[in-house]
């Protein structure tokens, strides 16, 4: 994969992922949306579909990482670190672009947030926040849940035939079905339903920090705080979780 393909693929794929994610959170939370108050299940499936669309779009170009935690875990396993900065830079750029696009789709609803009797903070549309604020337990949750994402993703690659592209070695004439991306999407939905309650399951540093920066910069009416005091946890937790998942995978497999 060329540097250009990696950059374009990760920017495009991550932008699609975050556009879907910000979109579904806007749909559920903002007034004057047809999906208003449709609930957590809708949000978790919306993020899962975002992974599906973003990863399938970017996989032919960059492998469809879309997440610095995944990129770091793969680097731990393979020992190839040279393109890690490029992947992560593209993922953050894509996350910010996707957040802007999601905002533009719901621009009228964000503007309606000026209404005094309906005004509400909007950070939860862009970034995560814990239900119970405790840095130790919040960090622990993000680490564990990220391992629960990344370790299965790495393990999917051990199952011949479900990956994307040509299978190497003696089965070089066989192409993977690409179903692994669908499985990852369902995995993300499952994580949201089962493990997302405590912190909102960032499980991706770019997914949280990129849109949080956009939230701070955009002229959103009544947007409230961007909560920078918490912002390091959904970055550090997934980074640690990704590295640990890479180490576990290397030892076990």
PDB file of N, CA and C in Angstrom, residues 5-97:
ATOM      1  N   UNK A   5      -2.314   5.998  -0.821  1.00  0.00           N
ATOM      2  CA  UNK A   5      -3.490   5.147  -0.651  1.00  0.00           C
ATOM      3  C   UNK A   5      -3.882   5.025   0.815  1.00  0.00           C
ATOM      4  N   UNK A   6      -2.880   4.863   1.674  1.00  0.00           N
ATOM      5  CA  UNK A   6      -3.157   4.744   3.109  1.00  0.00           C
ATOM      6  C   UNK A   6      -3.825   6.013   3.625  1.00  0.00           C
ATOM      7  N   UNK A   7      -3.277   7.157   3.257  1.00  0.00           N
ATOM      8  CA  UNK A   7      -3.828   8.421   3.762  1.00  0.00           C
ATOM      9  C   UNK A   7      -5.252   8.634   3.271  1.00  0.00           C
ATOM     10  N   UNK A   8      -5.467   8.478   1.970  1.00  0.00           N
ATOM     11  CA  UNK A   8      -6.801   8.685   1.412  1.00  0.00           C
ATOM     12  C   UNK A   8      -7.787   7.668   1.986  1.00  0.00           C
ATOM     13  N   UNK A   9      -7.365   6.405   2.068  1.00  0.00           N
ATOM     14  CA  UNK A   9      -8.250   5.373   2.576  1.00  0.00           C
ATOM     15  C   UNK A   9      -8.670   5.607   4.011  1.00  0.00           C
ATOM     16  N   UNK A  10      -7.716   5.954   4.857  1.00  0.00           N
ATOM     17  CA  UNK A  10      -8.039   6.148   6.273  1.00  0.00           C
ATOM     18  C   UNK A  10      -8.833   7.427   6.513  1.00  0.00           C
ATOM     19  N   UNK A  11      -8.517   8.491   5.778  1.00  0.00           N
ATOM     20  CA  UNK A  11      -9.306   9.717   5.905  1.00  0.00           C
ATOM     21  C   UNK A  11     -10.743   9.456   5.473  1.00  0.00           C
ATOM     22  N   UNK A  12     -10.902   8.839   4.312  1.00  0.00           N
ATOM     23  CA  UNK A  12     -12.238   8.592   3.774  1.00  0.00           C
ATOM     24  C   UNK A  12     -13.039   7.651   4.668  1.00  0.00           C
ATOM     25  N   UNK A  13     -12.425   6.533   5.044  1.00  0.00           N
ATOM     26  CA  UNK A  13     -13.140   5.556   5.857  1.00  0.00           C
ATOM     27  C   UNK A  13     -13.507   6.082   7.231  1.00  0.00           C
ATOM     28  N   UNK A  14     -12.565   6.770   7.877  1.00  0.00           N
ATOM     29  CA  UNK A  14     -12.856   7.301   9.216  1.00  0.00           C
ATOM     30  C   UNK A  14     -13.874   8.421   9.148  1.00  0.00           C
ATOM     31  N   UNK A  15     -13.827   9.225   8.086  1.00  0.00           N
ATOM     32  CA  UNK A  15     -14.819  10.289   7.923  1.00  0.00           C
ATOM     33  C   UNK A  15     -16.225   9.703   7.787  1.00  0.00           C
ATOM     34  N   UNK A  16     -16.355   8.631   7.018  1.00  0.00           N
ATOM     35  CA  UNK A  16     -17.665   7.982   6.884  1.00  0.00           C
ATOM     36  C   UNK A  16     -18.135   7.426   8.218  1.00  0.00           C
ATOM     37  N   UNK A  17     -17.231   6.750   8.933  1.00  0.00           N
ATOM     38  CA  UNK A  17     -17.569   6.209  10.249  1.00  0.00           C
ATOM     39  C   UNK A  17     -18.092   7.300  11.175  1.00  0.00           C
ATOM     40  N   UNK A  18     -17.367   8.389  11.292  1.00  0.00           N
ATOM     41  CA  UNK A  18     -17.752   9.443  12.238  1.00  0.00           C
ATOM     42  C   UNK A  18     -18.983  10.196  11.753  1.00  0.00           C
ATOM     43  N   UNK A  19     -19.138  10.377  10.451  1.00  0.00           N
ATOM     44  CA  UNK A  19     -20.347  11.020   9.930  1.00  0.00           C
ATOM     45  C   UNK A  19     -21.588  10.223  10.331  1.00  0.00           C
ATOM     46  N   UNK A  20     -21.511   8.891  10.178  1.00  0.00           N
ATOM     47  CA  UNK A  20     -22.625   8.059  10.620  1.00  0.00           C
ATOM     48  C   UNK A  20     -22.840   8.191  12.127  1.00  0.00           C
ATOM     49  N   UNK A  21     -21.747   8.155  12.896  1.00  0.00           N
ATOM     50  CA  UNK A  21     -21.855   8.200  14.348  1.00  0.00           C
ATOM     51  C   UNK A  21     -22.409   9.510  14.861  1.00  0.00           C
ATOM     52  N   UNK A  22     -21.847  10.617  14.392  1.00  0.00           N
ATOM     53  CA  UNK A  22     -22.372  11.928  14.784  1.00  0.00           C
ATOM     54  C   UNK A  22     -23.806  12.077  14.274  1.00  0.00           C
ATOM     55  N   UNK A  23     -24.053  11.508  13.093  1.00  0.00           N
ATOM     56  CA  UNK A  23     -25.399  11.589  12.541  1.00  0.00           C
ATOM     57  C   UNK A  23     -26.433  10.885  13.400  1.00  0.00           C
ATOM     58  N   UNK A  24     -26.140   9.660  13.821  1.00  0.00           N
ATOM     59  CA  UNK A  24     -27.130   8.932  14.609  1.00  0.00           C
ATOM     60  C   UNK A  24     -27.301   9.558  15.988  1.00  0.00           C
ATOM     61  N   UNK A  25     -26.219  10.066  16.568  1.00  0.00           N
ATOM     62  CA  UNK A  25     -26.347  10.734  17.872  1.00  0.00           C
ATOM     63  C   UNK A  25     -27.133  12.032  17.737  1.00  0.00           C
ATOM     64  N   UNK A  26     -26.953  12.741  16.621  1.00  0.00           N
ATOM     65  CA  UNK A  26     -27.753  13.942  16.365  1.00  0.00           C
ATOM     66  C   UNK A  26     -29.218  13.573  16.177  1.00  0.00           C
ATOM     67  N   UNK A  27     -29.459  12.508  15.420  1.00  0.00           N
ATOM     68  CA  UNK A  27     -30.830  12.092  15.131  1.00  0.00           C
ATOM     69  C   UNK A  27     -31.599  11.762  16.399  1.00  0.00           C
ATOM     70  N   UNK A  28     -30.930  11.103  17.328  1.00  0.00           N
ATOM     71  CA  UNK A  28     -31.596  10.652  18.547  1.00  0.00           C
ATOM     72  C   UNK A  28     -31.732  11.773  19.577  1.00  0.00           C
ATOM     73  N   UNK A  29     -30.774  12.687  19.611  1.00  0.00           N
ATOM     74  CA  UNK A  29     -30.723  13.657  20.709  1.00  0.00           C
ATOM     75  C   UNK A  29     -31.260  15.042  20.391  1.00  0.00           C
ATOM     76  N   UNK A  30     -31.209  15.466  19.140  1.00  0.00           N
ATOM     77  CA  UNK A  30     -31.618  16.836  18.824  1.00  0.00           C
ATOM     78  C   UNK A  30     -33.125  16.927  18.598  1.00  0.00           C
ATOM     79  N   UNK A  31     -33.699  18.035  19.023  1.00  0.00           N
ATOM     80  CA  UNK A  31     -35.102  18.307  18.759  1.00  0.00           C
ATOM     81  C   UNK A  31     -35.312  18.548  17.266  1.00  0.00           C
ATOM     82  N   UNK A  32     -36.535  18.353  16.819  1.00  0.00           N
ATOM     83  CA  UNK A  32     -36.918  18.524  15.415  1.00  0.00           C
ATOM     84  C   UNK A  32     -36.241  17.489  14.518  1.00  0.00           C
ATOM     85  N   UNK A  33     -35.853  16.358  15.078  1.00  0.00           N
ATOM     86  CA  UNK A  33     -35.346  15.227  14.301  1.00  0.00           C
ATOM     87  C   UNK A  33     -36.405  14.132  14.304  1.00  0.00           C
ATOM     88  N   UNK A  34     -36.608  13.491  13.174  1.00  0.00           N
ATOM     89  CA  UNK A  34     -37.620  12.440  13.086  1.00  0.00           C
ATOM     90  C   UNK A  34     -37.272  11.225  13.937  1.00  0.00           C
ATOM     91  N   UNK A  35     -35.986  11.094  14.315  1.00  0.00           N
ATOM     92  CA  UNK A  35     -35.575   9.960  15.143  1.00  0.00           C
ATOM     93  C   UNK A  35     -35.417  10.345  16.610  1.00  0.00           C
ATOM     94  N   UNK A  36     -35.915  11.491  16.976  1.00  0.00           N
ATOM     95  CA  UNK A  36     -35.763  12.010  18.331  1.00  0.00           C
ATOM     96  C   UNK A  36     -36.173  10.982  19.386  1.00  0.00           C
ATOM     97  N   UNK A  37     -35.297  10.769  20.376  1.00  0.00           N
ATOM     98  CA  UNK A  37     -35.570   9.918  21.543  1.00  0.00           C
ATOM     99  C   UNK A  37     -35.782   8.452  21.165  1.00  0.00           C
ATOM    100  N   UNK A  38     -35.188   8.006  20.059  1.00  0.00           N
ATOM    101  CA  UNK A  38     -35.360   6.607  19.655  1.00  0.00           C
ATOM    102  C   UNK A  38     -34.444   5.657  20.416  1.00  0.00           C
ATOM    103  N   UNK A  39     -33.444   6.189  21.152  1.00  0.00           N
ATOM    104  CA  UNK A  39     -32.784   5.378  22.150  1.00  0.00           C
ATOM    105  C   UNK A  39     -31.427   4.795  21.820  1.00  0.00           C
ATOM    106  N   UNK A  40     -30.895   4.103  22.833  1.00  0.00           N
ATOM    107  CA  UNK A  40     -29.534   3.578  22.804  1.00  0.00           C
ATOM    108  C   UNK A  40     -29.342   2.496  21.751  1.00  0.00           C
ATOM    109  N   UNK A  41     -30.346   1.670  21.547  1.00  0.00           N
ATOM    110  CA  UNK A  41     -30.226   0.605  20.552  1.00  0.00           C
ATOM    111  C   UNK A  41     -30.007   1.207  19.164  1.00  0.00           C
ATOM    112  N   UNK A  42     -30.720   2.254  18.837  1.00  0.00           N
ATOM    113  CA  UNK A  42     -30.535   2.928  17.550  1.00  0.00           C
ATOM    114  C   UNK A  42     -29.125   3.485  17.438  1.00  0.00           C
ATOM    115  N   UNK A  43     -28.629   4.077  18.515  1.00  0.00           N
ATOM    116  CA  UNK A  43     -27.272   4.634  18.490  1.00  0.00           C
ATOM    117  C   UNK A  43     -26.239   3.543  18.252  1.00  0.00           C
ATOM    118  N   UNK A  44     -26.365   2.422  18.944  1.00  0.00           N
ATOM    119  CA  UNK A  44     -25.364   1.361  18.788  1.00  0.00           C
ATOM    120  C   UNK A  44     -25.379   0.780  17.379  1.00  0.00           C
ATOM    121  N   UNK A  45     -26.556   0.604  16.796  1.00  0.00           N
ATOM    122  CA  UNK A  45     -26.617   0.097  15.431  1.00  0.00           C
ATOM    123  C   UNK A  45     -26.115   1.142  14.436  1.00  0.00           C
ATOM    124  N   UNK A  46     -26.383   2.412  14.704  1.00  0.00           N
ATOM    125  CA  UNK A  46     -25.881   3.463  13.823  1.00  0.00           C
ATOM    126  C   UNK A  46     -24.366   3.480  13.755  1.00  0.00           C
ATOM    127  N   UNK A  47     -23.717   3.346  14.918  1.00  0.00           N
ATOM    128  CA  UNK A  47     -22.249   3.280  14.930  1.00  0.00           C
ATOM    129  C   UNK A  47     -21.750   2.013  14.245  1.00  0.00           C
ATOM    130  N   UNK A  48     -22.443   0.910  14.439  1.00  0.00           N
ATOM    131  CA  UNK A  48     -22.045  -0.326  13.763  1.00  0.00           C
ATOM    132  C   UNK A  48     -22.128  -0.198  12.253  1.00  0.00           C
ATOM    133  N   UNK A  49     -23.197   0.421  11.755  1.00  0.00           N
ATOM    134  CA  UNK A  49     -23.323   0.635  10.316  1.00  0.00           C
ATOM    135  C   UNK A  49     -22.247   1.596   9.814  1.00  0.00           C
ATOM    136  N   UNK A  50     -21.852   2.551  10.666  1.00  0.00           N
ATOM    137  CA  UNK A  50     -20.760   3.448  10.298  1.00  0.00           C
ATOM    138  C   UNK A  50     -19.456   2.700  10.093  1.00  0.00           C
ATOM    139  N   UNK A  51     -19.174   1.761  10.991  1.00  0.00           N
ATOM    140  CA  UNK A  51     -17.988   0.904  10.830  1.00  0.00           C
ATOM    141  C   UNK A  51     -18.087   0.111   9.530  1.00  0.00           C
ATOM    142  N   UNK A  52     -19.260  -0.443   9.275  1.00  0.00           N
ATOM    143  CA  UNK A  52     -19.479  -1.240   8.067  1.00  0.00           C
ATOM    144  C   UNK A  52     -19.170  -0.414   6.816  1.00  0.00           C
ATOM    145  N   UNK A  53     -19.763   0.761   6.714  1.00  0.00           N
ATOM    146  CA  UNK A  53     -19.590   1.593   5.527  1.00  0.00           C
ATOM    147  C   UNK A  53     -18.158   2.107   5.404  1.00  0.00           C
ATOM    148  N   UNK A  54     -17.589   2.575   6.519  1.00  0.00           N
ATOM    149  CA  UNK A  54     -16.241   3.135   6.471  1.00  0.00           C
ATOM    150  C   UNK A  54     -15.178   2.107   6.174  1.00  0.00           C
ATOM    151  N   UNK A  55     -15.286   0.953   6.803  1.00  0.00           N
ATOM    152  CA  UNK A  55     -14.248  -0.068   6.627  1.00  0.00           C
ATOM    153  C   UNK A  55     -14.295  -0.691   5.240  1.00  0.00           C
ATOM    154  N   UNK A  56     -15.488  -0.983   4.730  1.00  0.00           N
ATOM    155  CA  UNK A  56     -15.568  -1.543   3.381  1.00  0.00           C
ATOM    156  C   UNK A  56     -15.076  -0.535   2.343  1.00  0.00           C
ATOM    157  N   UNK A  57     -15.307   0.751   2.583  1.00  0.00           N
ATOM    158  CA  UNK A  57     -14.846   1.775   1.646  1.00  0.00           C
ATOM    159  C   UNK A  57     -13.335   1.877   1.636  1.00  0.00           C
ATOM    160  N   UNK A  58     -12.721   1.836   2.818  1.00  0.00           N
ATOM    161  CA  UNK A  58     -11.281   2.087   2.916  1.00  0.00           C
ATOM    162  C   UNK A  58     -10.424   0.839   2.791  1.00  0.00           C
ATOM    163  N   UNK A  59     -11.006  -0.341   2.987  1.00  0.00           N
ATOM    164  CA  UNK A  59     -10.208  -1.573   3.007  1.00  0.00           C
ATOM    165  C   UNK A  59      -9.359  -1.773   1.756  1.00  0.00           C
ATOM    166  N   UNK A  60      -9.874  -1.526   0.544  1.00  0.00           N
ATOM    167  CA  UNK A  60      -9.035  -1.753  -0.638  1.00  0.00           C
ATOM    168  C   UNK A  60      -7.824  -0.820  -0.718  1.00  0.00           C
ATOM    169  N   UNK A  61      -7.906   0.328  -0.049  1.00  0.00           N
ATOM    170  CA  UNK A  61      -6.816   1.301  -0.104  1.00  0.00           C
ATOM    171  C   UNK A  61      -5.842   1.155   1.059  1.00  0.00           C
ATOM    172  N   UNK A  62      -6.383   1.019   2.265  1.00  0.00           N
ATOM    173  CA  UNK A  62      -5.528   1.096   3.456  1.00  0.00           C
ATOM    174  C   UNK A  62      -5.669  -0.084   4.406  1.00  0.00           C
ATOM    175  N   UNK A  63      -6.574  -0.998   4.134  1.00  0.00           N
ATOM    176  CA  UNK A  63      -6.844  -2.082   5.062  1.00  0.00           C
ATOM    177  C   UNK A  63      -7.962  -1.784   6.022  1.00  0.00           C
ATOM    178  N   UNK A  64      -8.429  -0.521   6.050  1.00  0.00           N
ATOM    179  CA  UNK A  64      -9.591  -0.172   6.860  1.00  0.00           C
ATOM    180  C   UNK A  64      -9.371  -0.247   8.350  1.00  0.00           C
ATOM    181  N   UNK A  65      -8.274   0.334   8.853  1.00  0.00           N
ATOM    182  CA  UNK A  65      -8.049   0.337  10.305  1.00  0.00           C
ATOM    183  C   UNK A  65      -9.064   1.237  11.011  1.00  0.00           C
ATOM    184  N   UNK A  66      -9.127   2.499  10.622  1.00  0.00           N
ATOM    185  CA  UNK A  66     -10.069   3.502  11.134  1.00  0.00           C
ATOM    186  C   UNK A  66      -9.916   3.803  12.620  1.00  0.00           C
ATOM    187  N   UNK A  67      -8.898   3.286  13.257  1.00  0.00           N
ATOM    188  CA  UNK A  67      -8.797   3.368  14.715  1.00  0.00           C
ATOM    189  C   UNK A  67      -7.331   3.234  15.113  1.00  0.00           C
ATOM    190  N   UNK A  68      -6.741   4.246  15.775  1.00  0.00           N
ATOM    191  CA  UNK A  68      -5.350   4.131  16.210  1.00  0.00           C
ATOM    192  C   UNK A  68      -5.088   2.919  17.098  1.00  0.00           C
ATOM    193  N   UNK A  69      -6.071   2.491  17.889  1.00  0.00           N
ATOM    194  CA  UNK A  69      -5.876   1.319  18.742  1.00  0.00           C
ATOM    195  C   UNK A  69      -5.660   0.069  17.898  1.00  0.00           C
ATOM    196  N   UNK A  70      -6.388  -0.047  16.781  1.00  0.00           N
ATOM    197  CA  UNK A  70      -6.207  -1.173  15.870  1.00  0.00           C
ATOM    198  C   UNK A  70      -4.846  -1.093  15.188  1.00  0.00           C
ATOM    199  N   UNK A  71      -4.487   0.091  14.741  1.00  0.00           N
ATOM    200  CA  UNK A  71      -3.193   0.285  14.078  1.00  0.00           C
ATOM    201  C   UNK A  71      -2.041  -0.074  15.005  1.00  0.00           C
ATOM    202  N   UNK A  72      -2.115   0.358  16.257  1.00  0.00           N
ATOM    203  CA  UNK A  72      -1.052   0.057  17.219  1.00  0.00           C
ATOM    204  C   UNK A  72      -0.981  -1.438  17.512  1.00  0.00           C
ATOM    205  N   UNK A  73      -2.131  -2.078  17.638  1.00  0.00           N
ATOM    206  CA  UNK A  73      -2.144  -3.519  17.906  1.00  0.00           C
ATOM    207  C   UNK A  73      -1.527  -4.305  16.757  1.00  0.00           C
ATOM    208  N   UNK A  74      -1.835  -3.912  15.540  1.00  0.00           N
ATOM    209  CA  UNK A  74      -1.255  -4.586  14.373  1.00  0.00           C
ATOM    210  C   UNK A  74       0.252  -4.377  14.340  1.00  0.00           C
ATOM    211  N   UNK A  75       0.698  -3.176  14.690  1.00  0.00           N
ATOM    212  CA  UNK A  75       2.140  -2.898  14.711  1.00  0.00           C
ATOM    213  C   UNK A  75       2.848  -3.729  15.771  1.00  0.00           C
ATOM    214  N   UNK A  76       2.220  -3.903  16.936  1.00  0.00           N
ATOM    215  CA  UNK A  76       2.803  -4.747  17.984  1.00  0.00           C
ATOM    216  C   UNK A  76       2.954  -6.172  17.481  1.00  0.00           C
ATOM    217  N   UNK A  77       1.938  -6.657  16.787  1.00  0.00           N
ATOM    218  CA  UNK A  77       1.955  -8.044  16.308  1.00  0.00           C
ATOM    219  C   UNK A  77       2.964  -8.250  15.179  1.00  0.00           C
ATOM    220  N   UNK A  78       3.018  -7.319  14.235  1.00  0.00           N
ATOM    221  CA  UNK A  78       3.866  -7.499  13.049  1.00  0.00           C
ATOM    222  C   UNK A  78       5.261  -6.938  13.215  1.00  0.00           C
ATOM    223  N   UNK A  79       5.427  -5.997  14.158  1.00  0.00           N
ATOM    224  CA  UNK A  79       6.712  -5.321  14.316  1.00  0.00           C
ATOM    225  C   UNK A  79       6.954  -4.236  13.282  1.00  0.00           C
ATOM    226  N   UNK A  80       5.958  -3.914  12.482  1.00  0.00           N
ATOM    227  CA  UNK A  80       6.097  -2.897  11.440  1.00  0.00           C
ATOM    228  C   UNK A  80       5.481  -1.580  11.935  1.00  0.00           C
ATOM    229  N   UNK A  81       6.349  -0.639  12.293  1.00  0.00           N
ATOM    230  CA  UNK A  81       5.919   0.623  12.887  1.00  0.00           C
ATOM    231  C   UNK A  81       6.070   1.818  11.960  1.00  0.00           C
ATOM    232  N   UNK A  82       6.678   1.611  10.796  1.00  0.00           N
ATOM    233  CA  UNK A  82       7.045   2.736   9.948  1.00  0.00           C
ATOM    234  C   UNK A  82       5.874   3.599   9.507  1.00  0.00           C
ATOM    235  N   UNK A  83       4.719   2.975   9.248  1.00  0.00           N
ATOM    236  CA  UNK A  83       3.585   3.740   8.727  1.00  0.00           C
ATOM    237  C   UNK A  83       2.532   4.042   9.784  1.00  0.00           C
ATOM    238  N   UNK A  84       2.840   3.718  11.022  1.00  0.00           N
ATOM    239  CA  UNK A  84       1.883   3.986  12.102  1.00  0.00           C
ATOM    240  C   UNK A  84       1.540   5.472  12.202  1.00  0.00           C
ATOM    241  N   UNK A  85       2.525   6.394  12.191  1.00  0.00           N
ATOM    242  CA  UNK A  85       2.167   7.820  12.269  1.00  0.00           C
ATOM    243  C   UNK A  85       1.257   8.267  11.133  1.00  0.00           C
ATOM    244  N   UNK A  86       1.494   7.751   9.920  1.00  0.00           N
ATOM    245  CA  UNK A  86       0.657   8.123   8.778  1.00  0.00           C
ATOM    246  C   UNK A  86      -0.777   7.654   8.993  1.00  0.00           C
ATOM    247  N   UNK A  87      -0.947   6.416   9.422  1.00  0.00           N
ATOM    248  CA  UNK A  87      -2.286   5.906   9.710  1.00  0.00           C
ATOM    249  C   UNK A  87      -2.998   6.774  10.737  1.00  0.00           C
ATOM    250  N   UNK A  88      -2.312   7.071  11.834  1.00  0.00           N
ATOM    251  CA  UNK A  88      -2.959   7.799  12.925  1.00  0.00           C
ATOM    252  C   UNK A  88      -3.288   9.230  12.509  1.00  0.00           C
ATOM    253  N   UNK A  89      -2.393   9.872  11.797  1.00  0.00           N
ATOM    254  CA  UNK A  89      -2.668  11.226  11.298  1.00  0.00           C
ATOM    255  C   UNK A  89      -3.901  11.226  10.406  1.00  0.00           C
ATOM    256  N   UNK A  90      -3.986  10.260   9.486  1.00  0.00           N
ATOM    257  CA  UNK A  90      -5.131  10.185   8.583  1.00  0.00           C
ATOM    258  C   UNK A  90      -6.420   9.901   9.345  1.00  0.00           C
ATOM    259  N   UNK A  91      -6.344   9.054  10.364  1.00  0.00           N
ATOM    260  CA  UNK A  91      -7.542   8.727  11.146  1.00  0.00           C
ATOM    261  C   UNK A  91      -8.070   9.947  11.892  1.00  0.00           C
ATOM    262  N   UNK A  92      -7.187  10.740  12.469  1.00  0.00           N
ATOM    263  CA  UNK A  92      -7.637  11.944  13.165  1.00  0.00           C
ATOM    264  C   UNK A  92      -8.201  12.968  12.183  1.00  0.00           C
ATOM    265  N   UNK A  93      -7.554  13.116  11.034  1.00  0.00           N
ATOM    266  CA  UNK A  93      -8.071  14.038  10.023  1.00  0.00           C
ATOM    267  C   UNK A  93      -9.445  13.596   9.544  1.00  0.00           C
ATOM    268  N   UNK A  94      -9.599  12.300   9.307  1.00  0.00           N
ATOM    269  CA  UNK A  94     -10.887  11.780   8.876  1.00  0.00           C
ATOM    270  C   UNK A  94     -11.966  11.944   9.934  1.00  0.00           C
ATOM    271  N   UNK A  95     -11.598  11.741  11.196  1.00  0.00           N
ATOM    272  CA  UNK A  95     -12.565  11.890  12.280  1.00  0.00           C
ATOM    273  C   UNK A  95     -13.069  13.322  12.379  1.00  0.00           C
ATOM    274  N   UNK A  96     -12.184  14.279  12.208  1.00  0.00           N
ATOM    275  CA  UNK A  96     -12.601  15.679  12.258  1.00  0.00           C
ATOM    276  C   UNK A  96     -13.479  16.022  11.060  1.00  0.00           C
ATOM    277  N   UNK A  97     -13.091  15.533   9.877  1.00  0.00           N
ATOM    278  CA  UNK A  97     -13.907  15.774   8.689  1.00  0.00           C
ATOM    279  C   UNK A  97     -15.293  15.167   8.848  1.00  0.00           C
TER     280      UNK A  97
END
